[in-house]
PDB file of C-alpha atoms in Angstrom:
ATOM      1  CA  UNK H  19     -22.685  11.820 -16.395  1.00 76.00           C
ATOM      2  CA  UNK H  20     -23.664  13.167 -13.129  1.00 79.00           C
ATOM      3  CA  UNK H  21     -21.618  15.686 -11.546  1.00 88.00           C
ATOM      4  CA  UNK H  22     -21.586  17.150  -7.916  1.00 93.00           C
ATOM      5  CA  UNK H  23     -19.459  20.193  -7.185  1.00 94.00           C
ATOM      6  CA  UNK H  24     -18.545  21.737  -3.665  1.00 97.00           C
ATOM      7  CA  UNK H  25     -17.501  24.695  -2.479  1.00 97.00           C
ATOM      8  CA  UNK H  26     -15.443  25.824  -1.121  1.00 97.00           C
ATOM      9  CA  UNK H  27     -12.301  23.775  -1.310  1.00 95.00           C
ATOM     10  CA  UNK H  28     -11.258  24.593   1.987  1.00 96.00           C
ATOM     11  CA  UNK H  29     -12.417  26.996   4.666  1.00 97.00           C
ATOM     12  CA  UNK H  30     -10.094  27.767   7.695  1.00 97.00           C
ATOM     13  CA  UNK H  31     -12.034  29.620  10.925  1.00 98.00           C
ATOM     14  CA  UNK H  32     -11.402  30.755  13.550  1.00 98.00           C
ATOM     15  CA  UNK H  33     -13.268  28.496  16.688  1.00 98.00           C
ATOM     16  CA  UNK H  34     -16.699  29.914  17.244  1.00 98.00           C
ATOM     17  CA  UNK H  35     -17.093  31.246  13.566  1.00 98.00           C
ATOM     18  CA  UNK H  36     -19.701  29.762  11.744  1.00 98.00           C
ATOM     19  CA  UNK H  37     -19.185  27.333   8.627  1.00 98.00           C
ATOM     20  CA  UNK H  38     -21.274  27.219   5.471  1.00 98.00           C
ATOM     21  CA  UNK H  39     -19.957  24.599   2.383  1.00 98.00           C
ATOM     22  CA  UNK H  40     -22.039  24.157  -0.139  1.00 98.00           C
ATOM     23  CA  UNK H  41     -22.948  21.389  -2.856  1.00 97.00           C
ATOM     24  CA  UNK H  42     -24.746  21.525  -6.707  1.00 97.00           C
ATOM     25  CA  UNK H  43     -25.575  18.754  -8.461  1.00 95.00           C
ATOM     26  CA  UNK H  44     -25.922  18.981 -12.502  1.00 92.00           C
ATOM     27  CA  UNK H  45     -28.681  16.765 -12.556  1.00 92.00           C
ATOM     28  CA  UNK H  46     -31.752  16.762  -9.770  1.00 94.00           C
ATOM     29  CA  UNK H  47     -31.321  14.450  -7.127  1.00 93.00           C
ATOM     30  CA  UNK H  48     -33.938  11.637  -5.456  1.00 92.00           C
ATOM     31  CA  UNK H  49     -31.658  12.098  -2.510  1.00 94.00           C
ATOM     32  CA  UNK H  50     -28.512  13.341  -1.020  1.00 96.00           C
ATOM     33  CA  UNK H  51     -26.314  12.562   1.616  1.00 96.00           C
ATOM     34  CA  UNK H  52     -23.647  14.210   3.830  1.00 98.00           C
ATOM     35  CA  UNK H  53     -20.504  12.482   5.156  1.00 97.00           C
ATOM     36  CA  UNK H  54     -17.255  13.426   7.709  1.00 97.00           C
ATOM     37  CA  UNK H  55     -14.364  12.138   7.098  1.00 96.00           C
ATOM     38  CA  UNK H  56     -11.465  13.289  10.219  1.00 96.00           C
ATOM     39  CA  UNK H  57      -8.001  13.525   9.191  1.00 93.00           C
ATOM     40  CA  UNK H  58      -6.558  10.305   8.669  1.00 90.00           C
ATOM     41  CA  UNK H  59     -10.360   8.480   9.126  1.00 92.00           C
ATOM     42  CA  UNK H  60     -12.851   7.405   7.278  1.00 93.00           C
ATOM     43  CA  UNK H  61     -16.204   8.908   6.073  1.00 95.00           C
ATOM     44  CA  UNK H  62     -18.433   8.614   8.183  1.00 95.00           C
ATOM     45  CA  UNK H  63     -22.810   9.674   7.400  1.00 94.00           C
ATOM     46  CA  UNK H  64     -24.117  12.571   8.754  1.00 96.00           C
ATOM     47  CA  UNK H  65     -27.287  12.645   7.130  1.00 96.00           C
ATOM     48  CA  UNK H  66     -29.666  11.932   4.275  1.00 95.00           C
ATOM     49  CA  UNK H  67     -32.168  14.806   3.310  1.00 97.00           C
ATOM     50  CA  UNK H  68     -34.877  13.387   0.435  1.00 95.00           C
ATOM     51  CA  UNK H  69     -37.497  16.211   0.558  1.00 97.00           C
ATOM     52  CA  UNK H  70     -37.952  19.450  -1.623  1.00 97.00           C
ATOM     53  CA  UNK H  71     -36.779  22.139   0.562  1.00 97.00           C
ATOM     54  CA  UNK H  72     -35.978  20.340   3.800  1.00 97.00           C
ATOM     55  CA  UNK H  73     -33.963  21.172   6.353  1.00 98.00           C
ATOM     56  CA  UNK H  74     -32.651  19.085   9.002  1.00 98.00           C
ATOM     57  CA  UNK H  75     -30.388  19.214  11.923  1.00 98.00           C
ATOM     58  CA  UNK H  76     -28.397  17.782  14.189  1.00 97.00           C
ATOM     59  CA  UNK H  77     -27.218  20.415  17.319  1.00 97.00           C
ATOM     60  CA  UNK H  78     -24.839  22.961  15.794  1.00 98.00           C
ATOM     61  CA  UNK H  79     -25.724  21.373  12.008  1.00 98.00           C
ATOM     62  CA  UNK H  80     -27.935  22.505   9.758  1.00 98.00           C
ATOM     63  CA  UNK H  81     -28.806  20.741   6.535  1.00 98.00           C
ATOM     64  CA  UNK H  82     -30.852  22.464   3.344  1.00 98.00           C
ATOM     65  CA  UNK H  83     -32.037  20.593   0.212  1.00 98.00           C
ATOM     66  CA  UNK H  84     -32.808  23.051  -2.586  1.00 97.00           C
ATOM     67  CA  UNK H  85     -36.703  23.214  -4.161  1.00 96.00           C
ATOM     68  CA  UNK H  86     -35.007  22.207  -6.940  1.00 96.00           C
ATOM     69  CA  UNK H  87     -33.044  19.020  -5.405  1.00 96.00           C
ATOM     70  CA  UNK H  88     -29.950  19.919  -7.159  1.00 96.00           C
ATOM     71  CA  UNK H  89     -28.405  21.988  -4.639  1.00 96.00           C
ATOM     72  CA  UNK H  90     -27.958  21.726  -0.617  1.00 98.00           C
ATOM     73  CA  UNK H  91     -26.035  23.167   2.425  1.00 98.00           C
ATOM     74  CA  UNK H  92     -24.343  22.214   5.586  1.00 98.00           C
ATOM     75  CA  UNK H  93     -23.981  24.908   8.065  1.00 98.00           C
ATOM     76  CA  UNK H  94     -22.199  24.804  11.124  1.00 98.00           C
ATOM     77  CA  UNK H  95     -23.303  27.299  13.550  1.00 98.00           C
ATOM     78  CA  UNK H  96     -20.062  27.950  16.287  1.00 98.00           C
ATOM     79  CA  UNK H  97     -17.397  26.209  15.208  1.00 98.00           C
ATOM     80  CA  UNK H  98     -15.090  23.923  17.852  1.00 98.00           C
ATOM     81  CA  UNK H  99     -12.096  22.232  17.123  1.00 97.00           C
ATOM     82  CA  UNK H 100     -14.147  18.720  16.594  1.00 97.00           C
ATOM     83  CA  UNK H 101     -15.590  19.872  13.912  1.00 98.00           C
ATOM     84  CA  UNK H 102     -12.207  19.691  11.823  1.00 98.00           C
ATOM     85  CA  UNK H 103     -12.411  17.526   9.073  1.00 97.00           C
ATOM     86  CA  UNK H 104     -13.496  17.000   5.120  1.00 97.00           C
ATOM     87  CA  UNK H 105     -16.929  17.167   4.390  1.00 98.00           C
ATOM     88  CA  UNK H 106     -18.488  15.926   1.612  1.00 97.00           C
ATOM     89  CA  UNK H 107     -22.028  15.887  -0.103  1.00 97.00           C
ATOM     90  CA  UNK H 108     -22.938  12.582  -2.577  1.00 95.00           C
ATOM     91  CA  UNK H 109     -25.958  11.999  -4.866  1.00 93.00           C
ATOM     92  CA  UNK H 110     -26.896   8.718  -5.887  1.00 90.00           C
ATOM     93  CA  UNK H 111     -26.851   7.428  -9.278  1.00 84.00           C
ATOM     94  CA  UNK H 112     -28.405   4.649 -10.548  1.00 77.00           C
ATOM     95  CA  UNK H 113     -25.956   1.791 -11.631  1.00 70.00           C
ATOM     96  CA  UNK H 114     -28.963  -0.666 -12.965  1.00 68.00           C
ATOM     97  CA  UNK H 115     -32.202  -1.882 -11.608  1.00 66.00           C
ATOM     98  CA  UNK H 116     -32.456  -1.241  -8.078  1.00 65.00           C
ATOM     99  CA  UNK H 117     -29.159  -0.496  -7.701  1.00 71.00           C
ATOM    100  CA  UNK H 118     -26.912   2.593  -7.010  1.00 79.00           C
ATOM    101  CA  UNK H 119     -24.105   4.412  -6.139  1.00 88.00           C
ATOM    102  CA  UNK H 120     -22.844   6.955  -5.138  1.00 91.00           C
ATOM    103  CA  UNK H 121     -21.328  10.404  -6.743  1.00 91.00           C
ATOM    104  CA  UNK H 122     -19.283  12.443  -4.170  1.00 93.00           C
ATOM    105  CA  UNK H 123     -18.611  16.134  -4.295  1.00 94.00           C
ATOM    106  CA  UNK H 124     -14.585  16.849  -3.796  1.00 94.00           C
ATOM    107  CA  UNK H 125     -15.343  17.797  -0.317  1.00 96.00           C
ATOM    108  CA  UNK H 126     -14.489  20.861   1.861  1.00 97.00           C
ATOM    109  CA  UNK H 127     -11.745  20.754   4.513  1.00 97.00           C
ATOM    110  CA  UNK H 128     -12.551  22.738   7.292  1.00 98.00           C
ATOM    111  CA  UNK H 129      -9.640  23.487  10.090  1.00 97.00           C
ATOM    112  CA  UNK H 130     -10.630  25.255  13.094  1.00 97.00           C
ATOM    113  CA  UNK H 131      -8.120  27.566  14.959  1.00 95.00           C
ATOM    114  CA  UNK H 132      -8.731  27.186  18.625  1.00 93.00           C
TER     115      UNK H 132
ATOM    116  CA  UNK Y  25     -23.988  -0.910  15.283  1.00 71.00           C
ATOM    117  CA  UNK Y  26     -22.987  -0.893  11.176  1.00 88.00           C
ATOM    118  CA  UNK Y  27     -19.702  -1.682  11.595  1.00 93.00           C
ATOM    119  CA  UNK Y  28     -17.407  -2.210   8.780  1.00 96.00           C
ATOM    120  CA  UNK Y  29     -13.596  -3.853   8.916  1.00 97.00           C
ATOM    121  CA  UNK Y  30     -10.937  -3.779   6.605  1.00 97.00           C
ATOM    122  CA  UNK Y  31      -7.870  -5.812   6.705  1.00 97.00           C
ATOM    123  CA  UNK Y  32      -4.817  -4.950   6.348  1.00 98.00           C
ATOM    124  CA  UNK Y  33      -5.119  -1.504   7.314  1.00 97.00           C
ATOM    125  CA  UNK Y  34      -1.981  -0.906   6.049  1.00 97.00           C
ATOM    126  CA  UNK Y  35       0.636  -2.582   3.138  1.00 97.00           C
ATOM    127  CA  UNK Y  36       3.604  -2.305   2.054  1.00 97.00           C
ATOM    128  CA  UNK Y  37       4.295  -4.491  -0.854  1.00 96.00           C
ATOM    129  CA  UNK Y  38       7.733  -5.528  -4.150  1.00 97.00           C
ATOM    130  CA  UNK Y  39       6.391  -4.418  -7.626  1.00 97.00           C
ATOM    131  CA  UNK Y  40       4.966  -6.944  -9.190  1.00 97.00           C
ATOM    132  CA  UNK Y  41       2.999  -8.864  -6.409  1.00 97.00           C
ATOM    133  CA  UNK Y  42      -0.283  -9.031  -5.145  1.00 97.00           C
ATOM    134  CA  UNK Y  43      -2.379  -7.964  -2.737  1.00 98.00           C
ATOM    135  CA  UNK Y  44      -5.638  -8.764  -1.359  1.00 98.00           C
ATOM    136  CA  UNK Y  45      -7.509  -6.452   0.632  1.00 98.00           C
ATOM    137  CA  UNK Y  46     -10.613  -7.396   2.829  1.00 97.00           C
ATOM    138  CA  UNK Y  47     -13.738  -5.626   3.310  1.00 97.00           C
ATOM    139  CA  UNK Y  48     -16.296  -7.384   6.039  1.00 96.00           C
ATOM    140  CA  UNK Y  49     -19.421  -5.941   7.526  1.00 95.00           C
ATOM    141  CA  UNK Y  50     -19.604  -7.220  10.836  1.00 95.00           C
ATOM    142  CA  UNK Y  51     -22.769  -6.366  12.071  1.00 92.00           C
ATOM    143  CA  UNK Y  52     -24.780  -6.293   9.016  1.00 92.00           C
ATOM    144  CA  UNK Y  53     -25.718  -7.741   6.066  1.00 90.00           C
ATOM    145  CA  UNK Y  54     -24.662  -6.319   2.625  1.00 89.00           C
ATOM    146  CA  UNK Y  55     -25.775  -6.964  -0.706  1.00 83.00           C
ATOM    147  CA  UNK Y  56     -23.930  -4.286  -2.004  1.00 90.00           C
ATOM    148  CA  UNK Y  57     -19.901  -3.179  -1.130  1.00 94.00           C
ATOM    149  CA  UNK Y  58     -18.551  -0.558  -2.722  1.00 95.00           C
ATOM    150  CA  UNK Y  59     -14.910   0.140  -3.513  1.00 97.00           C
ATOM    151  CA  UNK Y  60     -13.195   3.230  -3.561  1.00 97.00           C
ATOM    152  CA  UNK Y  61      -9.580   4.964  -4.050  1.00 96.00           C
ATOM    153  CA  UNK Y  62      -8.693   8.668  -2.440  1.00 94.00           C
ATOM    154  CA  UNK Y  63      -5.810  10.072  -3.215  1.00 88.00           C
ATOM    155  CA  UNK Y  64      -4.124  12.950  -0.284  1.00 84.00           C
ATOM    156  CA  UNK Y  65      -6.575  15.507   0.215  1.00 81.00           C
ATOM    157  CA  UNK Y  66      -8.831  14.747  -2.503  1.00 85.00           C
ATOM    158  CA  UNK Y  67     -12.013  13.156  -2.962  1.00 88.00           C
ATOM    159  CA  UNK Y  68     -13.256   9.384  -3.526  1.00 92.00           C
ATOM    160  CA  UNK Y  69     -12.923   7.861  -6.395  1.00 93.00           C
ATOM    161  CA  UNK Y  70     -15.285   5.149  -6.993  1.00 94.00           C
ATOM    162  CA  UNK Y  71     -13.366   2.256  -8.196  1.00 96.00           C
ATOM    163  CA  UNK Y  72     -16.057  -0.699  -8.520  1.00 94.00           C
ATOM    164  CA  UNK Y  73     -19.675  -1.940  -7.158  1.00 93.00           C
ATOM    165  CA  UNK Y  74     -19.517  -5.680  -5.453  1.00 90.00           C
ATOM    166  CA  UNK Y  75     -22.973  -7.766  -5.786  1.00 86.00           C
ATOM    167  CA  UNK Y  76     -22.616 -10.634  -3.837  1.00 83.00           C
ATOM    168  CA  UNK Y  77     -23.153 -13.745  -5.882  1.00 82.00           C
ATOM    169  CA  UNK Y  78     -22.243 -11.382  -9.218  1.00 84.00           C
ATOM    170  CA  UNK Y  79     -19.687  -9.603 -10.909  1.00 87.00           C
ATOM    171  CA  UNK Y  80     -17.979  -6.321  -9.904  1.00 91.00           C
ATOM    172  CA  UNK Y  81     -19.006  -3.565 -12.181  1.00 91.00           C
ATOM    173  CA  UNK Y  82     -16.496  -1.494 -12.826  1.00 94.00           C
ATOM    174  CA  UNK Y  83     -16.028   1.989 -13.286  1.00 93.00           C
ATOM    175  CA  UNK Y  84     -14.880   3.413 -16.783  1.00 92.00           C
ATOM    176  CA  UNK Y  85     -10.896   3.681 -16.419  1.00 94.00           C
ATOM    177  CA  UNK Y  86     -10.600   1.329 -13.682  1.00 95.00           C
ATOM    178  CA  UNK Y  87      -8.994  -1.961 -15.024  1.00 94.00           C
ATOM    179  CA  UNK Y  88     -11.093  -5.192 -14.092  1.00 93.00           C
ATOM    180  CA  UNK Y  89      -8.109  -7.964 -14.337  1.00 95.00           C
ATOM    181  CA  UNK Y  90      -5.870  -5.466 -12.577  1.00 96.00           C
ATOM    182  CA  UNK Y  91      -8.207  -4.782  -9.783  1.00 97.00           C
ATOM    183  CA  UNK Y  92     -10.002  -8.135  -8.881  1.00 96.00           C
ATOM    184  CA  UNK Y  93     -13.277  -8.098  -6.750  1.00 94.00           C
ATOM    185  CA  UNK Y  94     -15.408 -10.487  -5.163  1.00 91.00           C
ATOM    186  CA  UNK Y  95     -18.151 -10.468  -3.198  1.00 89.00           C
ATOM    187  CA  UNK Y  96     -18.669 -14.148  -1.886  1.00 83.00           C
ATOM    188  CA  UNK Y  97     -20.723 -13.499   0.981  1.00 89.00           C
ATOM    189  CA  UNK Y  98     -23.573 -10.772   2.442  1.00 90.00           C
ATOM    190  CA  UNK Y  99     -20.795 -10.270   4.904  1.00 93.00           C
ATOM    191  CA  UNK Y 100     -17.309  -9.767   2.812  1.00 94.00           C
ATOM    192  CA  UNK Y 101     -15.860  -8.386  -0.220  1.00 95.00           C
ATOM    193  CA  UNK Y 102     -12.302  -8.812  -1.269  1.00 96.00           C
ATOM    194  CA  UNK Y 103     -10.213  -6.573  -3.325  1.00 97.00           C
ATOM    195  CA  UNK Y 104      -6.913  -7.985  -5.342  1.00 97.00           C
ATOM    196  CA  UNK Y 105      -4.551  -5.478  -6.407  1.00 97.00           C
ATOM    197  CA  UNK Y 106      -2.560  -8.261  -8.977  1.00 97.00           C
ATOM    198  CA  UNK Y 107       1.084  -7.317 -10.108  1.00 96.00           C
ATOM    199  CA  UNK Y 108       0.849  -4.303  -8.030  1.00 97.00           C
ATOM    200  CA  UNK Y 109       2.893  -0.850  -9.553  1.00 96.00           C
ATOM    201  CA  UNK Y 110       3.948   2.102  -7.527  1.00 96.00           C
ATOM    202  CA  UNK Y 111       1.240   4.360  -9.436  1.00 95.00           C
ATOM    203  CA  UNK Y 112      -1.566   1.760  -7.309  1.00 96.00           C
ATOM    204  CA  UNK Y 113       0.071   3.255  -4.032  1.00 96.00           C
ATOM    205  CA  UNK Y 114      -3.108   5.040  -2.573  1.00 95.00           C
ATOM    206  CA  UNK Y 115      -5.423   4.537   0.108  1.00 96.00           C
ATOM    207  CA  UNK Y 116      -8.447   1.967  -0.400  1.00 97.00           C
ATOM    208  CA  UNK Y 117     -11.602   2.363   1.431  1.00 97.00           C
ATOM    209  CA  UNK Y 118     -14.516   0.003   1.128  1.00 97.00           C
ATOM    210  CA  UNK Y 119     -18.137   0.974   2.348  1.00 96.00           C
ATOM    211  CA  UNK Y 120     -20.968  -1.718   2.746  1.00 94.00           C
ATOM    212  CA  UNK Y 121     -24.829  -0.687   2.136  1.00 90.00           C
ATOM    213  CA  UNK Y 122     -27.239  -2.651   4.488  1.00 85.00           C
ATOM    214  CA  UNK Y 123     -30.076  -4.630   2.333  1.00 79.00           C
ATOM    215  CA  UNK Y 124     -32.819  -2.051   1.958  1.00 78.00           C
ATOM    216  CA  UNK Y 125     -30.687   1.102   3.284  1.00 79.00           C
ATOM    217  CA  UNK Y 126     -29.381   3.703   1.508  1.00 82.00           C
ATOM    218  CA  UNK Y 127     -26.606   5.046   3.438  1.00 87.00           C
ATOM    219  CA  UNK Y 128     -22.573   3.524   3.156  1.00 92.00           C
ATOM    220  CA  UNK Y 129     -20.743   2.626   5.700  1.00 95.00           C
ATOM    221  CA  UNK Y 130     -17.364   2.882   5.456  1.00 96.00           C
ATOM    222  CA  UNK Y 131     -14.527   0.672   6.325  1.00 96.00           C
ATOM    223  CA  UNK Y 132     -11.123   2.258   8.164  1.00 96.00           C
ATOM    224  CA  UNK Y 133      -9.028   2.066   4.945  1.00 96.00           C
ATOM    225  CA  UNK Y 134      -6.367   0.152   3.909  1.00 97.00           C
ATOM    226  CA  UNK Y 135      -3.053   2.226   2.899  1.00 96.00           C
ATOM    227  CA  UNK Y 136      -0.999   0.305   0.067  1.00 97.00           C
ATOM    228  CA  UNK Y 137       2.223   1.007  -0.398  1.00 97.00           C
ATOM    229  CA  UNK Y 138       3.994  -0.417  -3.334  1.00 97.00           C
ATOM    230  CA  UNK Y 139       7.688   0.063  -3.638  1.00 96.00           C
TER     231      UNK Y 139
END
C-alpha cells in the first residue's frame, strides 16, 4: 500500500534558525496536505497543495509539491517558540468510490530553544 | 468555524468494561468521520472510516467487534472500546471531513486509560 515517509524525525533549533522537514510518498499523489499538532493538542490543517510544482505560503511557511507529486516540503523561515510542535504531511488514498482517507507521514517534532 | 468535539476527553476505566467515546462536528456537516489511535510521540494510526447511515470500514489489524463504530448522524460518530484491556490504553482522536471538502478536522482527543 501507500506509504509516506518524513524526515527528519525530529529537528531541535535554535529560535530564529530556519526549519526544513520533508515528506516522499511511494506512490504519486492527487493531493497532499500538511497538519500541526502542539504538544498535548490535536492536528490541526495547515494547508493543501494539489498542483505540480506549487508552492504556497503562509507568512514564515513555505510549502513545495514536487513535479513529480510524490514529494513536498515545509519550510519555516525564522523560527519562534510557537512554532514548536509535530508536523506532519498526509496523502490521500482512496478507500472506494468517492471516498478517501488519509495516509500520514510519522511526523517531525520540532522544539525551538528560545 | 469547523469545529469538532470529543467527549470524554479523558477515561479512566476496570479491565473488562466499556467505553464509548463521542465524536460530534458542531458546526458542520460530515459524511465522513474518521477514527484514529496515536501512541506517545508517534504518528496516527488510522483505526476506521465512519459513513453515516453505513458500516465502519476498518483498517487491516484493527478488530471490528472490539472497536465498535457508528455513525448515526451527519453530525456524530461514536466509538465503543468493548471489554476494554490495558494494551487499548492510548489516545483516540476523531477528525470529521465536511461534505465536499477534503481537509479533516480534528477533534481534541480522548485519553483512555484502562487499568
Amino acid at each position: 500500500g501507500q506509504q509516506v515517509m518524513q524526515i527528519p524525525q525530529y529537528q531541535h533549533v535554535q529560535e530564529g534558525e530556519d526549519f526544513t522537514t520533508y515528506c516522499n510518498s511511494s506512490t504519486t499523489l492527487s493531493n497532499i496536505q500538511w497538519y500541526k499538532q502542539r504538544p498535548g493538542g490535536h492536528p490541526v490543517f495547515l494547508i493543501q497543495l494539489v498542483k505540480s510544482g506549487e508552492v504556497k505560503k503562509q507568512k514564515r511557511l513555505t510549502f513545495q509539491f514536487g513535479e513529480a507529486k510524490k514529494n513536498s516540503s515545509l519550510h519555516i523561515t525564522a523560527t519562534q517558540t510557537t512554532d514548536v510542535g509535530t508536523y506532519f504531511c498526509a496523502g490521500p488514498v482512496s478507500s472506494g468510490g468517492s471516498n478517501y482517507k488519509l495516509t500520514f507521514g510519522k511526523g517531525t517534532l520540532l522544539t525551538v530553544n528560545p | 468555524g469547523a469545529v469538532v468535539s470529543q467527549h470524554p476527553s479523558w477515561v479512566i476505566c476496570k479491565s473488562g468494561t466499556s467505553v464509548k467515546i463521542e465524536c460530534r462536528s458542531l458546526d458542520f456537516q460530515a459524511t465522513t468521520m474518521f477514527w484514529y489511535r496515536q501512541f506517545p510521540k508517534q504518528s496516527l494510526m488510522l483505526m476506521a472510516t465512519s459513513n453515516e447511515g453505513s458500516k465502519a470500514t476498518y483498517e487491516q489489524g484493527v478488530e471490528k467487534d472490539k472497536f465498535l463504530i457508528n455513525h448515526a448522524s451527519l453530525t456524530l460518530s461514536t466509538l465503543t472500546v468493548t471489554s476494554a484491556h490495558p494494551e487499548d490504553s492510548s489516545f483516540y482522536i476523531c477528525s470529521a471531513r465536511r461534505t465536499g471538502g477534503y481537509e479533516q478536522y480534528f477533534g481534541p482527543g480522548t485519553r483512555l486509560t484502562v487499568t
